[in-house]
mmCIF file of N, CA and C in Angstrom:
data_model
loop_
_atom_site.group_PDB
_atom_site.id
_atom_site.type_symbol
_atom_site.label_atom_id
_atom_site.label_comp_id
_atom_site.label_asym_id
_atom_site.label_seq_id
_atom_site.Cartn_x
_atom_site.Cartn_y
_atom_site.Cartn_z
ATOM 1 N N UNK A 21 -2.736 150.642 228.886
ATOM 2 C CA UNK A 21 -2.789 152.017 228.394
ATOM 3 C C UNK A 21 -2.628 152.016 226.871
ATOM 4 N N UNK A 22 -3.603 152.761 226.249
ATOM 5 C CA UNK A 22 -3.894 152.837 224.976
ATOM 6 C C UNK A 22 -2.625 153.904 224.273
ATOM 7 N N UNK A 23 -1.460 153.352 223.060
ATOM 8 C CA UNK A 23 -0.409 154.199 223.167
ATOM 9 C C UNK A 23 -0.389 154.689 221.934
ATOM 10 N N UNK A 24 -1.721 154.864 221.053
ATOM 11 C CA UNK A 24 -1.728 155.202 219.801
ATOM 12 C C UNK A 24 -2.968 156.012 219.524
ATOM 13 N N UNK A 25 -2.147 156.840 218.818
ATOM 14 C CA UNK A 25 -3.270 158.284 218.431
ATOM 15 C C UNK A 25 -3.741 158.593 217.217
ATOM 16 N N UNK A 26 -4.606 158.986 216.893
ATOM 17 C CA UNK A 26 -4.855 159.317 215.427
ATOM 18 C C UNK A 26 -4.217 160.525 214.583
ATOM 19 N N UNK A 27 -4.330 160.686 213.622
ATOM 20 C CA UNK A 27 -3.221 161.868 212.652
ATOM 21 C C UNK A 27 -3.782 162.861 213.520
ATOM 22 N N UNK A 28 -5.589 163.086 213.847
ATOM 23 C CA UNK A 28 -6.244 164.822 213.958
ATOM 24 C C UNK A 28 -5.266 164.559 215.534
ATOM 25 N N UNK A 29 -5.627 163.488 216.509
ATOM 26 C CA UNK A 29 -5.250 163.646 217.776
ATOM 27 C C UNK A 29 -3.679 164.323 218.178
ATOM 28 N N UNK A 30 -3.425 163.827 217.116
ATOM 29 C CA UNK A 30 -1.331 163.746 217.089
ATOM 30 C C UNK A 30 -1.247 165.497 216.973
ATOM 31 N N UNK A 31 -2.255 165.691 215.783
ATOM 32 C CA UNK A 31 -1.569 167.453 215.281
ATOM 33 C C UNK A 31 -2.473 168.114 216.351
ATOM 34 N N UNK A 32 -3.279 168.026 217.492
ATOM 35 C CA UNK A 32 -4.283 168.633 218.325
ATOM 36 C C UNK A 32 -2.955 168.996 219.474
ATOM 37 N N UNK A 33 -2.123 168.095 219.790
ATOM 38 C CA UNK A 33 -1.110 167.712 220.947
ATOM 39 C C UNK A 33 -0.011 168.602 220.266
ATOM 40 N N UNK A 34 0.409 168.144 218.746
ATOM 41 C CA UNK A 34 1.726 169.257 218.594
ATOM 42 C C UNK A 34 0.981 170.128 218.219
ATOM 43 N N UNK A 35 -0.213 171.181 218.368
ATOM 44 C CA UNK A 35 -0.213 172.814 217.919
ATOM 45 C C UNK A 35 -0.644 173.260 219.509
ATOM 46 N N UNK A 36 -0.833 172.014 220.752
ATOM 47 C CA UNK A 36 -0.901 172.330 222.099
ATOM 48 C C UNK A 36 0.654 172.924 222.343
ATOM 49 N N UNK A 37 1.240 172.211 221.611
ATOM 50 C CA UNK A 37 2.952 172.349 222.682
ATOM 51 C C UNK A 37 3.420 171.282 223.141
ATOM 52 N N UNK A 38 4.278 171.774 223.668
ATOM 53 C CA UNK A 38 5.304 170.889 224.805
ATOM 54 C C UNK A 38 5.040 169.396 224.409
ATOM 55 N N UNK A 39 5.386 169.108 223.099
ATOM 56 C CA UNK A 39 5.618 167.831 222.914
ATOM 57 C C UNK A 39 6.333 167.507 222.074
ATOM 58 N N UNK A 40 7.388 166.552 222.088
ATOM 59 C CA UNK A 40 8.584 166.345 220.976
ATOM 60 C C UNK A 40 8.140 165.357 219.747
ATOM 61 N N UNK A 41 8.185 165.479 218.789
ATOM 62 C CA UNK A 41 7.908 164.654 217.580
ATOM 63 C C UNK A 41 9.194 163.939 217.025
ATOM 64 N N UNK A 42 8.846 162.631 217.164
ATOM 65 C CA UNK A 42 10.563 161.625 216.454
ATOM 66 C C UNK A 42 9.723 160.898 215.469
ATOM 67 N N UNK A 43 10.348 161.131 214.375
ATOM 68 C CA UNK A 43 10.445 160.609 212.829
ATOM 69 C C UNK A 43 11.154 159.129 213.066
ATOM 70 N N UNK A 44 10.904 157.923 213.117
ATOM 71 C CA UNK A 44 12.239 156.765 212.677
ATOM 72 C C UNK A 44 12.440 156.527 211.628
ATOM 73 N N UNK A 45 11.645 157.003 210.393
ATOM 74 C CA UNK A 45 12.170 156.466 209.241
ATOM 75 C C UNK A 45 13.558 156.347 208.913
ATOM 76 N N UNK A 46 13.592 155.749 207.767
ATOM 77 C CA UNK A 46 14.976 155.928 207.050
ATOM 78 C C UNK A 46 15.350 157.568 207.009
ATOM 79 N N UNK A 47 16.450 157.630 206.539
ATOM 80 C CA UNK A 47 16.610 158.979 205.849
ATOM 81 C C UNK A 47 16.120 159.178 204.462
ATOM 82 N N UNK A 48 16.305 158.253 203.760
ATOM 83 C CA UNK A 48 15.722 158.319 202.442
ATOM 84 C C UNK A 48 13.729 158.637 202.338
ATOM 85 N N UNK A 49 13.471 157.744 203.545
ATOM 86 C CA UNK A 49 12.303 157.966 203.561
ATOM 87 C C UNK A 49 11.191 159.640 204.020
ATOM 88 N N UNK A 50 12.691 160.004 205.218
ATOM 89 C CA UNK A 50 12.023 161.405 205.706
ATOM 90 C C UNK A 50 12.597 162.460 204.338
ATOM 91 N N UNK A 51 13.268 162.055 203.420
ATOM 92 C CA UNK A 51 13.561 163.018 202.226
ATOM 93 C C UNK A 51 12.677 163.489 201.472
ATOM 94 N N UNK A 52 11.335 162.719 201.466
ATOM 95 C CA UNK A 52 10.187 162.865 200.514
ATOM 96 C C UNK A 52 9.406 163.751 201.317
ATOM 97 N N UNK A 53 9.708 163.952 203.276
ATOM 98 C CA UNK A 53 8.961 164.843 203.368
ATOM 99 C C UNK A 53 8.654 164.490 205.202
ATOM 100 N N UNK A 54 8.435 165.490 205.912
ATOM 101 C CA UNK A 54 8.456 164.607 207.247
ATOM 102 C C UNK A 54 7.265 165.656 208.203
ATOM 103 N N UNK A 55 7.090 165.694 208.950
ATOM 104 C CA UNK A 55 6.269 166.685 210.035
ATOM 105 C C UNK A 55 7.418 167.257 210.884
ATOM 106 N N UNK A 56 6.683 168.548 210.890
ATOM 107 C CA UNK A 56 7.551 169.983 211.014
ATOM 108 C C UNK A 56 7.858 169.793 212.279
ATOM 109 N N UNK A 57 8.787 170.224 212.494
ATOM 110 C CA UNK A 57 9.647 170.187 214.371
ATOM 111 C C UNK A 57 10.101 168.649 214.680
ATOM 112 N N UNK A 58 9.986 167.683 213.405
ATOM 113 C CA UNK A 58 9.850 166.765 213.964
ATOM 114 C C UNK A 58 11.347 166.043 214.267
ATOM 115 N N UNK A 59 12.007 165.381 215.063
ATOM 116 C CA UNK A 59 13.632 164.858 215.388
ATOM 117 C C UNK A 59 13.823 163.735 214.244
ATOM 118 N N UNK A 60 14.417 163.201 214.109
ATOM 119 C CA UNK A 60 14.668 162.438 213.052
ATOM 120 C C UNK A 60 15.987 161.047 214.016
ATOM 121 N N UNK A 61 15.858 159.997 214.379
ATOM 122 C CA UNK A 61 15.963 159.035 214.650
ATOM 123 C C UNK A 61 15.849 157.303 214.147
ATOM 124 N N UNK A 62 16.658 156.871 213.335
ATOM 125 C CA UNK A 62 16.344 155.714 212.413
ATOM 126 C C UNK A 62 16.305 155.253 213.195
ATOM 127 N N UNK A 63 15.331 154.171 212.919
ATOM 128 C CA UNK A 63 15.322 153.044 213.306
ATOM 129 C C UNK A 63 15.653 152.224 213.042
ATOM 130 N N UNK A 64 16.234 152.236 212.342
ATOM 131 C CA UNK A 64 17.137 151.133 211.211
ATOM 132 C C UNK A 64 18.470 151.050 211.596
ATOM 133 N N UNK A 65 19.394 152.393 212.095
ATOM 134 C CA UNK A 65 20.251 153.189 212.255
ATOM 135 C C UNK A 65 20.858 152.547 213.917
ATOM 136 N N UNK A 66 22.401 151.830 213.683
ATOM 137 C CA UNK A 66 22.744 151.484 214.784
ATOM 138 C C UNK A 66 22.869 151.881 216.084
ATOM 139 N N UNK A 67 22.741 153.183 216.487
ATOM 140 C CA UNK A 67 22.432 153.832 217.555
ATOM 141 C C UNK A 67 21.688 153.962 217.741
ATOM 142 N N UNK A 68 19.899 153.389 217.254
ATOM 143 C CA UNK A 68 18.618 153.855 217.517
ATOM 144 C C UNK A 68 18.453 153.488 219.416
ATOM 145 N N UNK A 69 18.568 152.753 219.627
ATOM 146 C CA UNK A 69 18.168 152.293 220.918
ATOM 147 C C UNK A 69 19.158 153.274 222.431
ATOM 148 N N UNK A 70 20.549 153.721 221.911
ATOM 149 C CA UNK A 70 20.747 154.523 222.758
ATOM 150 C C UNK A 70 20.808 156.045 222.479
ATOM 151 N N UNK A 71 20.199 156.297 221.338
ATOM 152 C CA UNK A 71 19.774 157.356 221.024
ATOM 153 C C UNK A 71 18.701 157.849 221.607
ATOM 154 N N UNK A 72 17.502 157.224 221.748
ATOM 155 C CA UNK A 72 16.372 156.768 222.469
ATOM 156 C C UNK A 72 16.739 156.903 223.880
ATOM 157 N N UNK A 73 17.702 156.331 224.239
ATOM 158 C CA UNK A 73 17.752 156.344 226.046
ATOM 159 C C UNK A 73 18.582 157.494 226.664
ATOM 160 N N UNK A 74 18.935 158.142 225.386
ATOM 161 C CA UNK A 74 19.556 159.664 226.017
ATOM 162 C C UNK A 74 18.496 160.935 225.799
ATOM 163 N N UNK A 75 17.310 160.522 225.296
ATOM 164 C CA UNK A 75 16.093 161.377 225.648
ATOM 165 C C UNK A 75 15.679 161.584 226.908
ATOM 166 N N UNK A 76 14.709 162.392 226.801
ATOM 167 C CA UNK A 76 14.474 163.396 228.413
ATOM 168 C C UNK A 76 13.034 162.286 228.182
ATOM 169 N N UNK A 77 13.234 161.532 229.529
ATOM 170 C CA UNK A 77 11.824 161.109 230.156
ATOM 171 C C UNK A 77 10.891 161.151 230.318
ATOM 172 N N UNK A 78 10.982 162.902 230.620
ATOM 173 C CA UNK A 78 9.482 163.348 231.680
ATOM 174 C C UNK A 78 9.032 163.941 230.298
ATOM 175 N N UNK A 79 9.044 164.231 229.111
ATOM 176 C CA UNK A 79 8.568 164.971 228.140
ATOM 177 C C UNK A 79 7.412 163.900 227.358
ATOM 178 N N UNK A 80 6.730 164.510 226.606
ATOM 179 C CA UNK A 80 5.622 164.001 225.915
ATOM 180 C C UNK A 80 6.166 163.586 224.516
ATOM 181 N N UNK A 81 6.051 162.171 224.379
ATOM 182 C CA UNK A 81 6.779 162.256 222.892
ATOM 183 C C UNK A 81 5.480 161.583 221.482
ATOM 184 N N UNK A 82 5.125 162.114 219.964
ATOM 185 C CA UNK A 82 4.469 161.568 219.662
ATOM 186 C C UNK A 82 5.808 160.779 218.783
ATOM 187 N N UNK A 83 5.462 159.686 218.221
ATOM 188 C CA UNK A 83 6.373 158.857 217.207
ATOM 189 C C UNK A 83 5.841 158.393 215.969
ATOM 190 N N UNK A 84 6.212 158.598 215.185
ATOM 191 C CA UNK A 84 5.717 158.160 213.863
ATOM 192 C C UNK A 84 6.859 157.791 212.567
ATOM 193 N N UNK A 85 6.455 156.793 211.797
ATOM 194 C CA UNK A 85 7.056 155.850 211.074
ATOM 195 C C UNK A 85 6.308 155.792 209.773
ATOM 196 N N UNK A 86 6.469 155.085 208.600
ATOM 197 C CA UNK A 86 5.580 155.048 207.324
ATOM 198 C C UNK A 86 4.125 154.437 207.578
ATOM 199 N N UNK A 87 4.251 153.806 208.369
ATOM 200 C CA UNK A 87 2.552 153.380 208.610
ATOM 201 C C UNK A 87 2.161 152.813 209.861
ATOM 202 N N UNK A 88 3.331 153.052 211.051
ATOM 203 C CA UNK A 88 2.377 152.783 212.591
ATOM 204 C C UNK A 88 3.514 151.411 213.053
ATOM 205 N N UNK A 89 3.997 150.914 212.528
ATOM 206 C CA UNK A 89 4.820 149.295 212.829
ATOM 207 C C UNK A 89 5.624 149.653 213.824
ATOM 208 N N UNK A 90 6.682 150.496 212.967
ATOM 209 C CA UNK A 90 8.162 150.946 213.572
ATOM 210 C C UNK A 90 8.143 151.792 214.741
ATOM 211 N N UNK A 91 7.056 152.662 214.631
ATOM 212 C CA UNK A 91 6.834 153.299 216.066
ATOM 213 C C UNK A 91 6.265 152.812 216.815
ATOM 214 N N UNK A 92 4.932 151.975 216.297
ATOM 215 C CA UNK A 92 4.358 151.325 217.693
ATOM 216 C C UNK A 92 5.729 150.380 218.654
ATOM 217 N N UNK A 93 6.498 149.775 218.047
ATOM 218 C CA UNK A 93 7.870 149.271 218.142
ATOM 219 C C UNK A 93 8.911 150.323 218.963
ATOM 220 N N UNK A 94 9.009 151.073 218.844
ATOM 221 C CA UNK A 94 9.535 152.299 219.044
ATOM 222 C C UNK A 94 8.528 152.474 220.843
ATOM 223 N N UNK A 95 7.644 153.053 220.687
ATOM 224 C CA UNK A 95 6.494 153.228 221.597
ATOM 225 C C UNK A 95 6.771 152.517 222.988
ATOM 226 N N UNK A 96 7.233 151.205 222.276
ATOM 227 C CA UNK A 96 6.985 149.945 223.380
ATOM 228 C C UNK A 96 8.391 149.884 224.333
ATOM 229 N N UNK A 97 9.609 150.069 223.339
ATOM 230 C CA UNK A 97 11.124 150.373 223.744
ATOM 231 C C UNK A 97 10.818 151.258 224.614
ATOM 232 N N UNK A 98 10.355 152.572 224.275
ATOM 233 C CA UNK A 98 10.656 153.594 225.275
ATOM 234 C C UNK A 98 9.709 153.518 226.491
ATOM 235 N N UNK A 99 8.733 152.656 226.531
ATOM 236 C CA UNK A 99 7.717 152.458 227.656
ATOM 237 C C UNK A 99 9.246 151.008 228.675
ATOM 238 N N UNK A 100 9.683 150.254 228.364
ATOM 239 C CA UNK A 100 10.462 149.952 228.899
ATOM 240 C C UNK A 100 11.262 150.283 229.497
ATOM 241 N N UNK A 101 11.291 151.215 229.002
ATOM 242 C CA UNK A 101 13.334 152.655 229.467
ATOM 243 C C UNK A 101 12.762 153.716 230.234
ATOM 244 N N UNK A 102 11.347 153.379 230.822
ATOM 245 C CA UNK A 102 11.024 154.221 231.598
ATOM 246 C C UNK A 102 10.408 155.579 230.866
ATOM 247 N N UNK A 103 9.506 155.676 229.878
ATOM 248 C CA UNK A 103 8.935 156.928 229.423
ATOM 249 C C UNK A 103 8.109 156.915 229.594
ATOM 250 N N UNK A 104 6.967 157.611 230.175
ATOM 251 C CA UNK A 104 5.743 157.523 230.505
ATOM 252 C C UNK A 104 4.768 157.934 229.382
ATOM 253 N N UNK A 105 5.075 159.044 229.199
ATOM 254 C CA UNK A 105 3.793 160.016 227.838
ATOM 255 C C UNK A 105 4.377 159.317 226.797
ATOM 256 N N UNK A 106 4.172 158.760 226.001
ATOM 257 C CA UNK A 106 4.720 158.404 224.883
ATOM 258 C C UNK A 106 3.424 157.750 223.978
ATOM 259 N N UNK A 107 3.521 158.454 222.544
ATOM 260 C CA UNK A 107 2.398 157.804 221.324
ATOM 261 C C UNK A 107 2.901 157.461 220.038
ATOM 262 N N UNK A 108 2.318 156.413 219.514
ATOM 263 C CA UNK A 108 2.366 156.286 217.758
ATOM 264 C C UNK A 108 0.987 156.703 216.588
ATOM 265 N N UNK A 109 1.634 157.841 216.141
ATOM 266 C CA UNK A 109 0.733 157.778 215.171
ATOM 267 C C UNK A 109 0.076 156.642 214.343
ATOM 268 N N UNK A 110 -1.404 156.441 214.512
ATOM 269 C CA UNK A 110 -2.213 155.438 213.816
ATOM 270 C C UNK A 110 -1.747 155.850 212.073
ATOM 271 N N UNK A 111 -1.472 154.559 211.844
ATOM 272 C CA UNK A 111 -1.276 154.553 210.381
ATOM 273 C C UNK A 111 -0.139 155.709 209.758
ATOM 274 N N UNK A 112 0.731 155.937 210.564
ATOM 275 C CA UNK A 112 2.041 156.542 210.292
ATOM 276 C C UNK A 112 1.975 158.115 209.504
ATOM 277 N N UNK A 113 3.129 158.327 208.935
ATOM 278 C CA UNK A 113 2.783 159.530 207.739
ATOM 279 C C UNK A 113 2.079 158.958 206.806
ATOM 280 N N UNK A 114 1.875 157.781 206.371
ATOM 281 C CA UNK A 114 1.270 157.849 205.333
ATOM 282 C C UNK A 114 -0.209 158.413 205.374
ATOM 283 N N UNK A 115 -0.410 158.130 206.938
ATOM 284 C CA UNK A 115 -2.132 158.548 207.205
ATOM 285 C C UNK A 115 -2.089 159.989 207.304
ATOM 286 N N UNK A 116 -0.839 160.312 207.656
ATOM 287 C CA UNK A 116 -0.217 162.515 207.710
ATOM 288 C C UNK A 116 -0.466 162.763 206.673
ATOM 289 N N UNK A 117 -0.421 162.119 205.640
ATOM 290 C CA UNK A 117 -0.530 162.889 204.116
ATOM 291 C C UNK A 117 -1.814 162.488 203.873
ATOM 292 N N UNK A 118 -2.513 161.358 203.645
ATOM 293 C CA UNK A 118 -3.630 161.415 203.285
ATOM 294 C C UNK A 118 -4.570 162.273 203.596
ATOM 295 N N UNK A 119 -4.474 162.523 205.025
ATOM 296 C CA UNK A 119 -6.025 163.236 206.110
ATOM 297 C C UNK A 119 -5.406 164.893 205.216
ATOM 298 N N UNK A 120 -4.342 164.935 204.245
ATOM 299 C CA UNK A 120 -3.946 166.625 203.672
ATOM 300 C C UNK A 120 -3.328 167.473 204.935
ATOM 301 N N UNK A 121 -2.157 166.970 206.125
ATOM 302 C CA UNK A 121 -1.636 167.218 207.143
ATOM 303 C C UNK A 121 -0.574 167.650 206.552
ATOM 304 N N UNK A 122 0.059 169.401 206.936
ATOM 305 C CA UNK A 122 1.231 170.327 207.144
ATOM 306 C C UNK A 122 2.346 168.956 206.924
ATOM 307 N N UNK A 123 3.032 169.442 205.169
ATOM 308 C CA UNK A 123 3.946 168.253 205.295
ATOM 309 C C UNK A 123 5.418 169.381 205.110
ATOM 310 N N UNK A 124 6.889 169.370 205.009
ATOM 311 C CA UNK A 124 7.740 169.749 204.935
ATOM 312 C C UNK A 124 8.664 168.849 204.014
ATOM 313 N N UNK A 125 9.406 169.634 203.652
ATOM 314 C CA UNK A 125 10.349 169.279 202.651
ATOM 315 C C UNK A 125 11.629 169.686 202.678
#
């Protein structure tokens, strides 16, 4: 199963709904700017992994990181822990800002 989406696919799914958006960057990194509604979860950050496993299952999650690594990483954890819907944005925020994608501050 193919677990990565493109920036248009990602924002088609969050202006559908019912889907949760997790940020892993740093904090320093989501400071410059992050996608709206989105949870915020380091990955860097010593609780990432049971932070992650106290999420709701059955929900649709997209994930995104500075350029696709950390979430596809991310992606793969939570396909282990039992998540079924789960995606990484192709080429991270950095590809959110380029394609000129709704950024927040």
């Amino acid at each position: 199963m193919n677990n990565e989406i493109t920036v248009e696919e990602a924002e088609n799914k969050i202006k559908e709904g019912e889907v949760c958006i997790l940020d892993v960057r740093t904090s320093g990194e989501r400071a410059k700017g992050y996608i709206e509604g989105s949870e915020h979860l380091d990955f860097r950050g010593g609780n990432f992994k049971s932070d992650i496993e106290k999420l709701d299952r059955s929900k649709t999650y997209i994930v995104y990181c500075a350029s696709g690594i950390r979430s596809g990483t991310t992606v793969k954890l939570m396909q282990e822990l039992g998540f079924s819907s789960c995606f990484s944005i192709i080429g991270g925020f950095n590809e959110w800002v380029k394609k000129e994608m709704k950024v927040m501050k």
